[in-house]
mmCIF file of C-alpha atoms and ligand atoms in Angstrom:
data_model
loop_
_atom_site.group_PDB
_atom_site.id
_atom_site.type_symbol
_atom_site.label_atom_id
_atom_site.label_comp_id
_atom_site.label_asym_id
_atom_site.label_seq_id
_atom_site.Cartn_x
_atom_site.Cartn_y
_atom_site.Cartn_z
ATOM 1 C CA MET A 2 31.443 -11.596 -4.801
ATOM 2 C CA THR A 3 32.503 -14.776 -4.058
ATOM 3 C CA VAL A 4 31.117 -17.024 -1.008
ATOM 4 C CA PRO A 5 33.317 -17.798 1.469
ATOM 5 C CA ALA A 6 32.727 -21.483 3.016
ATOM 6 C CA ARG A 7 32.462 -19.862 7.043
ATOM 7 C CA MET A 8 30.473 -16.868 7.973
ATOM 8 C CA ARG A 9 29.505 -14.872 10.621
ATOM 9 C CA ALA A 10 25.981 -16.063 12.512
ATOM 10 C CA VAL A 11 24.100 -14.953 15.642
ATOM 11 C CA VAL A 12 24.079 -18.641 17.742
ATOM 12 C CA GLN A 13 21.753 -19.239 20.793
ATOM 13 C CA SER A 14 22.661 -22.584 22.648
ATOM 14 C CA ALA A 15 20.774 -22.334 25.777
ATOM 15 C CA PHE A 16 17.533 -20.595 26.216
ATOM 16 C CA GLY A 17 17.964 -16.861 28.305
ATOM 17 C CA GLY A 18 18.174 -13.552 28.456
ATOM 18 C CA PRO A 19 19.471 -11.162 25.152
ATOM 19 C CA GLU A 20 22.950 -11.927 26.448
ATOM 20 C CA THR A 21 22.533 -16.061 24.688
ATOM 21 C CA LEU A 22 22.765 -14.300 21.556
ATOM 22 C CA VAL A 23 26.426 -15.047 20.499
ATOM 23 C CA LEU A 24 28.080 -13.984 17.215
ATOM 24 C CA THR A 25 30.383 -16.865 16.071
ATOM 25 C CA GLU A 26 31.289 -18.420 13.330
ATOM 26 C CA THR A 27 29.748 -21.251 11.521
ATOM 27 C CA ASP A 28 29.337 -22.966 7.261
ATOM 28 C CA VAL A 29 27.657 -20.914 5.247
ATOM 29 C CA PRO A 30 24.544 -23.441 4.848
ATOM 30 C CA GLU A 31 23.914 -24.975 0.889
ATOM 31 C CA PRO A 32 20.587 -24.117 -0.452
ATOM 32 C CA GLY A 33 18.748 -27.365 -0.920
ATOM 33 C CA PRO A 34 15.853 -28.197 -3.742
ATOM 34 C CA GLY A 35 13.619 -24.973 -4.204
ATOM 35 C CA GLU A 36 16.203 -22.880 -2.246
ATOM 36 C CA VAL A 37 18.276 -19.962 -2.899
ATOM 37 C CA LEU A 38 21.330 -18.659 -0.575
ATOM 38 C CA VAL A 39 20.815 -15.150 -0.011
ATOM 39 C CA ARG A 40 23.836 -13.268 1.047
ATOM 40 C CA VAL A 41 21.779 -11.072 3.875
ATOM 41 C CA ALA A 42 21.600 -7.324 3.629
ATOM 42 C CA GLY A 43 19.019 -7.039 6.664
ATOM 43 C CA ALA A 44 17.023 -9.099 9.223
ATOM 44 C CA GLY A 45 14.356 -7.375 11.009
ATOM 45 C CA VAL A 46 14.188 -8.171 14.721
ATOM 46 C CA ASN A 47 10.914 -9.010 16.193
ATOM 47 C CA PRO A 48 8.934 -9.666 19.254
ATOM 48 C CA GLY A 49 8.166 -13.240 18.366
ATOM 49 C CA ASP A 50 12.011 -13.355 17.850
ATOM 50 C CA ALA A 51 12.863 -12.454 21.861
ATOM 51 C CA VAL A 52 10.022 -15.098 22.725
ATOM 52 C CA LEU A 53 11.498 -18.057 21.426
ATOM 53 C CA ARG A 54 14.628 -17.006 22.614
ATOM 54 C CA SER A 55 13.639 -16.710 25.871
ATOM 55 C CA GLY A 56 12.397 -20.371 25.737
ATOM 56 C CA ARG A 57 9.063 -19.517 26.715
ATOM 57 C CA VAL A 58 7.577 -22.116 23.909
ATOM 58 C CA PRO A 59 11.039 -24.787 23.573
ATOM 59 C CA GLU A 60 8.900 -27.222 21.574
ATOM 60 C CA LEU A 61 9.622 -24.683 18.988
ATOM 61 C CA VAL A 62 12.720 -24.396 18.896
ATOM 62 C CA THR A 63 15.897 -26.758 18.605
ATOM 63 C CA LEU A 64 18.882 -25.861 20.079
ATOM 64 C CA PRO A 65 21.570 -25.030 19.053
ATOM 65 C CA TRP A 66 19.706 -21.987 16.433
ATOM 66 C CA THR A 67 20.041 -19.150 14.632
ATOM 67 C CA PRO A 68 16.852 -16.688 15.273
ATOM 68 C CA GLY A 69 15.525 -14.208 12.487
ATOM 69 C CA ASN A 70 12.426 -14.833 9.768
ATOM 70 C CA ASP A 71 12.700 -11.282 8.110
ATOM 71 C CA VAL A 72 15.147 -11.458 5.394
ATOM 72 C CA SER A 73 16.376 -9.396 2.253
ATOM 73 C CA GLY A 74 19.588 -9.513 0.269
ATOM 74 C CA THR A 75 21.225 -10.502 -2.543
ATOM 75 C CA VAL A 76 20.637 -14.008 -4.201
ATOM 76 C CA GLU A 77 24.097 -15.773 -4.387
ATOM 77 C CA ARG A 78 23.370 -19.535 -5.337
ATOM 78 C CA LEU A 79 20.331 -21.493 -6.819
ATOM 79 C CA GLY A 80 19.240 -24.852 -5.494
ATOM 80 C CA ALA A 81 17.982 -27.505 -7.795
ATOM 81 C CA GLY A 82 14.981 -26.660 -10.343
ATOM 82 C CA VAL A 83 15.035 -22.633 -9.062
ATOM 83 C CA THR A 84 14.204 -20.430 -11.554
ATOM 84 C CA ARG A 85 12.503 -17.717 -10.432
ATOM 85 C CA PHE A 86 15.648 -15.726 -9.847
ATOM 86 C CA ALA A 87 19.016 -15.440 -10.866
ATOM 87 C CA PRO A 88 22.299 -14.610 -8.613
ATOM 88 C CA GLY A 89 22.667 -11.049 -8.273
ATOM 89 C CA ASP A 90 19.108 -10.531 -7.858
ATOM 90 C CA ALA A 91 18.102 -8.341 -4.774
ATOM 91 C CA VAL A 92 15.163 -9.923 -2.764
ATOM 92 C CA TYR A 93 13.530 -10.298 0.817
ATOM 93 C CA GLY A 94 10.938 -12.319 1.980
ATOM 94 C CA LEU A 95 9.671 -14.253 5.370
ATOM 95 C CA LEU A 96 11.542 -17.509 6.492
ATOM 96 C CA ALA A 97 8.969 -20.159 8.002
ATOM 97 C CA LEU A 98 8.507 -20.335 11.628
ATOM 98 C CA ALA A 99 10.706 -23.473 11.192
ATOM 99 C CA ARG A 100 13.383 -22.056 9.799
ATOM 100 C CA ARG A 101 14.572 -18.920 10.661
ATOM 101 C CA GLY A 102 18.503 -18.290 10.330
ATOM 102 C CA ALA A 103 18.355 -14.694 9.309
ATOM 103 C CA TYR A 104 20.467 -13.527 11.537
ATOM 104 C CA ALA A 105 23.949 -14.230 9.839
ATOM 105 C CA GLU A 106 25.559 -13.314 6.756
ATOM 106 C CA PHE A 107 24.210 -16.080 5.052
ATOM 107 C CA THR A 108 20.825 -17.842 4.699
ATOM 108 C CA ALA A 109 19.102 -20.329 2.529
ATOM 109 C CA VAL A 110 15.339 -19.566 2.208
ATOM 110 C CA PRO A 111 12.465 -21.620 0.072
ATOM 111 C CA ALA A 112 12.658 -19.272 -3.341
ATOM 112 C CA ASP A 113 8.684 -19.564 -2.891
ATOM 113 C CA ALA A 114 9.026 -17.488 0.282
ATOM 114 C CA LEU A 115 10.920 -14.396 -1.812
ATOM 115 C CA ALA A 116 10.148 -11.281 -3.772
ATOM 116 C CA PRO A 117 12.068 -8.917 -5.422
ATOM 117 C CA ALA A 118 13.013 -6.470 -3.381
ATOM 118 C CA PRO A 119 11.004 -2.521 -3.287
ATOM 119 C CA ARG A 120 13.412 -0.464 -5.237
ATOM 120 C CA THR A 121 13.049 2.360 -3.951
ATOM 121 C CA LEU A 122 13.298 1.279 -0.230
ATOM 122 C CA ASP A 123 17.187 0.735 1.235
ATOM 123 C CA LEU A 124 17.796 -3.139 0.777
ATOM 124 C CA VAL A 125 18.753 -3.175 4.335
ATOM 125 C CA HIS A 126 15.415 -1.493 5.355
ATOM 126 C CA ALA A 127 13.565 -3.668 3.251
ATOM 127 C CA GLY A 128 14.177 -6.946 6.041
ATOM 128 C CA ALA A 129 11.933 -5.104 7.979
ATOM 129 C CA VAL A 130 9.150 -5.619 6.094
ATOM 130 C CA PRO A 131 8.115 -8.786 5.250
ATOM 131 C CA LEU A 132 6.359 -10.243 8.878
ATOM 132 C CA VAL A 133 4.665 -6.875 9.748
ATOM 133 C CA ALA A 134 3.568 -6.411 6.591
ATOM 134 C CA PHE A 135 1.737 -10.134 6.308
ATOM 135 C CA THR A 136 0.666 -9.457 9.786
ATOM 136 C CA ALA A 137 -1.487 -6.484 8.855
ATOM 137 C CA TRP A 138 -2.204 -6.982 5.579
ATOM 138 C CA GLN A 139 -3.401 -10.574 7.118
ATOM 139 C CA ALA A 140 -5.609 -8.701 9.952
ATOM 140 C CA LEU A 141 -7.127 -5.533 7.978
ATOM 141 C CA ALA A 142 -7.079 -7.214 4.464
ATOM 142 C CA VAL A 143 -8.037 -10.589 4.527
ATOM 143 C CA LEU A 144 -9.783 -11.256 8.538
ATOM 144 C CA ALA A 145 -11.541 -8.189 8.944
ATOM 145 C CA GLU A 146 -12.024 -6.748 4.984
ATOM 146 C CA VAL A 147 -11.932 -3.157 6.234
ATOM 147 C CA ARG A 148 -13.613 -0.744 3.779
ATOM 148 C CA PRO A 149 -14.525 2.544 3.417
ATOM 149 C CA GLY A 150 -15.994 4.343 6.536
ATOM 150 C CA ASP A 151 -15.025 1.628 8.857
ATOM 151 C CA ARG A 152 -14.064 2.543 12.320
ATOM 152 C CA VAL A 153 -10.748 0.873 13.251
ATOM 153 C CA LEU A 154 -8.532 0.917 16.374
ATOM 154 C CA VAL A 155 -4.940 -0.150 15.834
ATOM 155 C CA HIS A 156 -3.104 -1.310 19.696
ATOM 156 C CA ALA A 157 0.634 -0.072 19.860
ATOM 157 C CA ALA A 158 0.003 2.235 16.651
ATOM 158 C CA ALA A 159 3.576 3.119 16.356
ATOM 159 C CA GLY A 160 5.471 -0.486 16.702
ATOM 160 C CA GLY A 161 6.428 -2.463 13.430
ATOM 161 C CA VAL A 162 2.502 -4.121 12.949
ATOM 162 C CA GLY A 163 0.920 -1.027 14.107
ATOM 163 C CA HIS A 164 2.741 1.830 11.948
ATOM 164 C CA VAL A 165 2.017 -0.469 8.667
ATOM 165 C CA ALA A 166 -1.697 -1.169 9.598
ATOM 166 C CA VAL A 167 -2.312 2.406 10.378
ATOM 167 C CA GLN A 168 -1.358 3.059 6.672
ATOM 168 C CA LEU A 169 -3.418 -0.349 4.943
ATOM 169 C CA ALA A 170 -6.513 0.674 7.164
ATOM 170 C CA LYS A 171 -6.471 4.718 5.875
ATOM 171 C CA GLU A 172 -5.938 3.039 2.620
ATOM 172 C CA ARG A 173 -8.834 1.025 2.544
ATOM 173 C CA GLY A 174 -10.536 4.344 3.791
ATOM 174 C CA ALA A 175 -11.390 3.607 7.639
ATOM 175 C CA TYR A 176 -11.174 6.171 9.900
ATOM 176 C CA VAL A 177 -8.339 4.835 11.748
ATOM 177 C CA ILE A 178 -7.695 5.458 15.713
ATOM 178 C CA GLY A 179 -4.045 4.276 17.307
ATOM 179 C CA THR A 180 -2.684 3.979 20.483
ATOM 180 C CA ALA A 181 0.464 5.002 21.564
ATOM 181 C CA ARG A 182 2.301 7.408 24.221
ATOM 182 C CA ALA A 183 2.213 11.298 22.995
ATOM 183 C CA ALA A 184 5.772 11.221 21.477
ATOM 184 C CA HIS A 185 4.125 9.284 18.815
ATOM 185 C CA HIS A 186 1.029 11.017 17.639
ATOM 186 C CA PRO A 187 2.615 13.543 15.234
ATOM 187 C CA TYR A 188 4.302 10.721 13.354
ATOM 188 C CA LEU A 189 1.471 8.414 13.614
ATOM 189 C CA ARG A 190 -0.755 11.718 12.222
ATOM 190 C CA ASP A 191 1.859 12.237 9.150
ATOM 191 C CA LEU A 192 0.814 8.181 8.536
ATOM 192 C CA GLY A 193 -2.485 9.038 8.079
ATOM 193 C CA ALA A 194 -4.037 8.491 11.434
ATOM 194 C CA ASP A 195 -7.120 10.402 12.696
ATOM 195 C CA GLU A 196 -7.418 10.089 16.433
ATOM 196 C CA LEU A 197 -4.832 9.047 18.767
ATOM 197 C CA VAL A 198 -5.303 7.776 22.854
ATOM 198 C CA ASP A 199 -1.867 8.287 24.923
ATOM 199 C CA HIS A 200 -2.369 5.318 26.551
ATOM 200 C CA THR A 201 0.123 6.152 29.168
ATOM 201 C CA VAL A 202 -2.442 8.962 30.590
ATOM 202 C CA THR A 203 -5.835 7.648 29.177
ATOM 203 C CA ASP A 204 -7.564 4.223 29.574
ATOM 204 C CA PHE A 205 -8.676 4.341 25.524
ATOM 205 C CA ARG A 206 -12.151 2.687 26.852
ATOM 206 C CA ALA A 207 -12.900 6.480 27.995
ATOM 207 C CA ALA A 208 -11.592 7.919 24.739
ATOM 208 C CA VAL A 209 -12.956 5.901 21.935
ATOM 209 C CA ALA A 210 -16.490 5.606 20.391
ATOM 210 C CA PRO A 211 -17.443 1.891 19.060
ATOM 211 C CA VAL A 212 -15.191 0.989 16.587
ATOM 212 C CA ASP A 213 -15.994 -2.293 13.888
ATOM 213 C CA THR A 214 -12.356 -3.614 14.432
ATOM 214 C CA VAL A 215 -9.591 -3.630 17.134
ATOM 215 C CA LEU A 216 -6.574 -4.784 15.974
ATOM 216 C CA ASP A 217 -4.625 -5.475 19.308
ATOM 217 C CA LEU A 218 -0.970 -5.418 18.807
ATOM 218 C CA VAL A 219 -0.610 -5.185 22.871
ATOM 219 C CA GLY A 220 -2.804 -8.848 23.848
ATOM 220 C CA GLY A 221 -3.094 -9.346 28.202
ATOM 221 C CA ALA A 222 -5.664 -6.818 29.405
ATOM 222 C CA TYR A 223 -5.870 -5.056 26.131
ATOM 223 C CA GLY A 224 -8.176 -8.453 24.894
ATOM 224 C CA PRO A 225 -11.554 -7.694 27.112
ATOM 225 C CA ARG A 226 -10.894 -3.909 27.343
ATOM 226 C CA SER A 227 -10.662 -4.174 23.708
ATOM 227 C CA LEU A 228 -14.207 -6.043 23.398
ATOM 228 C CA ASP A 229 -15.459 -3.169 25.138
ATOM 229 C CA VAL A 230 -15.033 -0.750 22.667
ATOM 230 C CA LEU A 231 -16.468 -3.120 19.610
ATOM 231 C CA ARG A 232 -19.940 -1.898 17.723
ATOM 232 C CA PRO A 233 -22.501 -5.391 17.868
ATOM 233 C CA GLY A 234 -20.908 -7.440 15.668
ATOM 234 C CA GLY A 235 -17.683 -6.123 15.969
ATOM 235 C CA LEU A 236 -14.546 -8.023 15.446
ATOM 236 C CA LEU A 237 -11.112 -8.298 17.886
ATOM 237 C CA VAL A 238 -8.319 -9.347 15.715
ATOM 238 C CA GLY A 239 -5.467 -10.732 18.523
ATOM 239 C CA ALA A 240 -2.059 -11.126 17.535
ATOM 240 C CA ALA A 241 -0.048 -11.079 20.744
ATOM 241 C CA ILE A 242 0.968 -14.745 22.246
ATOM 242 C CA ASP A 243 -1.106 -13.633 25.266
ATOM 243 C CA PRO A 244 -4.724 -12.227 23.736
ATOM 244 C CA GLY A 245 -6.241 -12.079 26.888
ATOM 245 C CA THR A 246 -9.540 -13.058 25.422
ATOM 246 C CA ASP A 247 -10.795 -15.627 23.045
ATOM 247 C CA GLY A 248 -13.764 -16.555 20.355
ATOM 248 C CA ARG A 249 -16.217 -17.749 23.191
ATOM 249 C CA ARG A 250 -15.897 -14.567 25.409
ATOM 250 C CA ALA A 251 -16.162 -12.124 22.202
ATOM 251 C CA ALA A 252 -19.122 -14.904 21.409
ATOM 252 C CA GLU A 253 -21.045 -14.548 24.830
ATOM 253 C CA ARG A 254 -21.142 -10.657 24.051
ATOM 254 C CA GLY A 255 -22.163 -10.957 20.094
ATOM 255 C CA LEU A 256 -18.428 -10.025 19.070
ATOM 256 C CA ARG A 257 -16.394 -11.805 17.043
ATOM 257 C CA TYR A 258 -12.573 -12.787 17.843
ATOM 258 C CA VAL A 259 -9.915 -14.072 15.670
ATOM 259 C CA TRP A 260 -6.220 -14.631 16.189
ATOM 260 C CA VAL A 261 -3.906 -13.594 13.062
ATOM 261 C CA SER A 262 -1.204 -15.654 11.881
ATOM 262 C CA ALA A 263 0.972 -14.233 9.063
ATOM 263 C CA ARG A 264 1.509 -16.645 6.715
ATOM 264 C CA PRO A 265 4.986 -16.600 4.268
ATOM 265 C CA SER A 266 4.247 -15.995 0.678
ATOM 266 C CA GLY A 267 6.543 -14.083 -2.256
ATOM 267 C CA ALA A 268 3.129 -13.488 -4.031
ATOM 268 C CA ALA A 269 1.749 -11.919 -1.368
ATOM 269 C CA LEU A 270 4.814 -9.897 -0.609
ATOM 270 C CA GLU A 271 4.294 -8.546 -4.350
ATOM 271 C CA ARG A 272 1.359 -6.606 -3.416
ATOM 272 C CA ILE A 273 3.160 -4.883 -0.273
ATOM 273 C CA THR A 274 6.230 -4.237 -2.953
ATOM 274 C CA GLU A 275 3.838 -2.482 -5.165
ATOM 275 C CA ARG A 276 2.546 -0.153 -2.382
ATOM 276 C CA VAL A 277 6.086 0.404 -1.208
ATOM 277 C CA ASP A 278 7.242 1.397 -4.650
ATOM 278 C CA THR A 279 4.360 3.685 -5.377
ATOM 279 C CA GLY A 280 4.808 5.320 -1.829
ATOM 280 C CA ARG A 281 1.456 4.555 -0.395
ATOM 281 C CA LEU A 282 3.441 2.321 2.623
ATOM 282 C CA ARG A 283 6.430 3.849 4.266
ATOM 283 C CA ILE A 284 8.346 1.832 6.430
ATOM 284 C CA THR A 285 10.286 3.067 9.362
ATOM 285 C CA VAL A 286 13.349 1.384 10.626
ATOM 286 C CA GLN A 287 14.271 3.155 13.839
ATOM 287 C CA ARG A 288 17.960 1.636 13.919
ATOM 288 C CA VAL A 289 20.211 -0.855 12.111
ATOM 289 C CA HIS A 290 22.092 -2.533 14.367
ATOM 290 C CA PRO A 291 25.446 -5.141 13.012
ATOM 291 C CA LEU A 292 25.232 -8.253 13.946
ATOM 292 C CA ALA A 293 27.055 -8.131 17.226
ATOM 293 C CA GLU A 294 24.415 -6.186 18.963
ATOM 294 C CA ALA A 295 21.592 -8.769 18.598
ATOM 295 C CA PRO A 296 21.501 -8.543 22.375
ATOM 296 C CA ALA A 297 20.897 -5.044 22.396
ATOM 297 C CA ALA A 298 18.318 -5.167 19.687
ATOM 298 C CA HIS A 299 16.221 -7.894 21.844
ATOM 299 C CA ARG A 300 16.685 -5.708 24.818
ATOM 300 C CA ALA A 301 14.789 -2.780 22.788
ATOM 301 C CA ILE A 302 12.369 -4.780 21.561
ATOM 302 C CA GLU A 303 11.401 -6.409 25.245
ATOM 303 C CA GLU A 304 11.133 -2.452 26.346
ATOM 304 C CA ARG A 305 7.909 -2.365 23.715
ATOM 305 C CA ARG A 306 8.935 1.303 22.802
ATOM 306 C CA THR A 307 10.596 1.246 19.478
ATOM 307 C CA ARG A 308 9.149 3.256 16.753
ATOM 308 C CA GLY A 309 8.842 0.984 13.595
ATOM 309 C CA LYS A 310 11.314 -1.510 12.998
ATOM 310 C CA LEU A 311 15.190 -2.538 14.737
ATOM 311 C CA VAL A 312 16.824 -4.590 11.705
ATOM 312 C CA LEU A 313 20.380 -6.358 12.236
ATOM 313 C CA ALA A 314 22.831 -5.925 8.977
ATOM 314 C CA PRO A 315 25.647 -8.376 8.731
ATOM 315 C CA ALA A 316 27.891 -5.490 6.754
ATOM 316 C CA VAL A 317 27.007 -2.866 9.014
ATOM 317 C CA ASP A 318 29.913 -2.170 12.285
HETATM 318 N N1 NAP B 19 0.495 -13.733 15.120
HETATM 319 C C1 NAP B 19 1.090 -13.075 14.013
HETATM 320 O O1 NAP B 19 1.696 -13.783 13.066
HETATM 321 C C2 NAP B 19 2.382 -11.654 14.662
HETATM 322 C C3 NAP B 19 3.240 -11.294 14.121
HETATM 323 C C4 NAP B 19 3.829 -10.178 14.410
HETATM 324 C C5 NAP B 19 3.563 -9.930 15.391
HETATM 325 N N2 NAP B 19 2.878 -10.383 16.132
HETATM 326 C C6 NAP B 19 2.966 -9.555 17.543
HETATM 327 O O2 NAP B 19 2.072 -8.485 17.936
HETATM 328 C C7 NAP B 19 2.906 -7.644 18.748
HETATM 329 C C8 NAP B 19 3.261 -6.529 18.082
HETATM 330 O O3 NAP B 19 3.972 -6.678 17.166
HETATM 331 P P1 NAP B 19 5.174 -5.273 16.582
HETATM 332 O O4 NAP B 19 6.249 -5.922 16.171
HETATM 333 O O5 NAP B 19 4.428 -4.440 16.084
HETATM 334 O O6 NAP B 19 5.865 -4.889 18.109
HETATM 335 P P2 NAP B 19 6.698 -3.857 18.305
HETATM 336 O O7 NAP B 19 6.914 -3.241 17.365
HETATM 337 O O8 NAP B 19 7.540 -4.266 19.487
HETATM 338 O O9 NAP B 19 5.853 -2.437 19.165
HETATM 339 C C9 NAP B 19 6.322 -1.812 19.702
HETATM 340 C C10 NAP B 19 5.135 -0.701 20.147
HETATM 341 O O10 NAP B 19 4.512 -1.059 21.213
HETATM 342 C C11 NAP B 19 3.884 0.423 21.884
HETATM 343 N N3 NAP B 19 3.567 -0.488 22.974
HETATM 344 C C12 NAP B 19 3.926 -0.689 24.234
HETATM 345 N N4 NAP B 19 2.731 -1.121 25.151
HETATM 346 C C13 NAP B 19 1.706 -0.301 24.897
HETATM 347 C C14 NAP B 19 0.764 -0.204 25.409
HETATM 348 N N5 NAP B 19 0.148 -0.285 26.331
HETATM 349 N N6 NAP B 19 -0.672 0.427 24.215
HETATM 350 C C15 NAP B 19 -0.271 1.053 23.439
HETATM 351 N N7 NAP B 19 0.893 0.694 22.425
HETATM 352 C C16 NAP B 19 1.746 -0.320 23.276
HETATM 353 C C17 NAP B 19 4.701 0.925 21.557
HETATM 354 O O11 NAP B 19 4.553 2.209 21.550
HETATM 355 P P3 NAP B 19 4.555 3.600 22.751
HETATM 356 O O12 NAP B 19 6.088 3.941 22.434
HETATM 357 O O13 NAP B 19 3.941 4.612 21.671
HETATM 358 O O14 NAP B 19 3.592 3.061 23.809
HETATM 359 C C18 NAP B 19 5.930 0.915 20.744
HETATM 360 O O15 NAP B 19 5.626 1.491 19.750
HETATM 361 C C19 NAP B 19 3.708 -8.568 19.661
HETATM 362 O O16 NAP B 19 3.310 -8.968 20.818
HETATM 363 C C20 NAP B 19 4.239 -9.450 18.747
HETATM 364 O O17 NAP B 19 4.415 -10.667 19.369
HETATM 365 C C21 NAP B 19 2.103 -11.308 15.945
#
């Protein structure tokens, strides 16, 4: 397929609600040195995209911009010096926070942020994977170093990061407890959760015996409450923009706190690819939206009730 000069892209010119995400026509970007031009198959929608869109952290966005860090698609053109990929390769990866631009038909991506896409996953769905997989991996394998027999509590277990975290913690031999509404419990048991708390009717502090690690994907009041369920020396890994606590408050109680930060890397993504292709990691995509539905996808992500992931797909109408 030839690459056109112009493409459809979601562009935001002023901070605000989901309606400020407008599908428009722009130039197809040129891949710079070390970059490849990707024809986008899927762009994962993340809560962080909605935070940036809202203007809560204006210093991180230069308007006008095209959101989207998670990307999957097909390599179309190579920038100078790229030898790892060839046109036609199916790839996926995470654009650095300063880059974005995946809510579009094409995007230019540093080659070292990409890996070959999983063979067993629909290429559109592969766009859902990178950020949540990096976050769950960084939290549980790198920061918490979860070991067999550890007790791990995952908040928002049914969400994008949570459903991956449940599976990674289980693979490492942990006893996995999740918070989720009851409708999500059979789904989470199927992914490997051992124990579930319906947060809409039960305070998890009353239901959960002490744990070694909490991955808090909710934040706010959940931060200090999560410290209450840690065993002495236990670790709280925060992820939300408002984690509700910090290292000093944890240390005062003989506990540890750290904030997880997902780092893009094609090499690290290959570990995830291997897990997907061997069936050890299952990815849930609740819905695939066309680019024109970016506002609807942002409304859904802000309601915080999705199971797994939402993806924008330029080829879907
Ligand atoms: N630091 C980083 O690098 C990083 C990276 C990625 C994400 N994050 C942050 O991590 C958080 C989770 O991201 P995500 O993509 O996984 O979110 P998400 O997919 O939008 O989360 C949706 C899920 O949240 C659950 N939920 C909502 N309120 C809850 C509550 N009070 N208790 C338990 N579960 C609740 C819902 O489950 P129910 O319907 O069952 O309630 C739903 O399944 C966000 O704050 C995001 O910004 C941080």
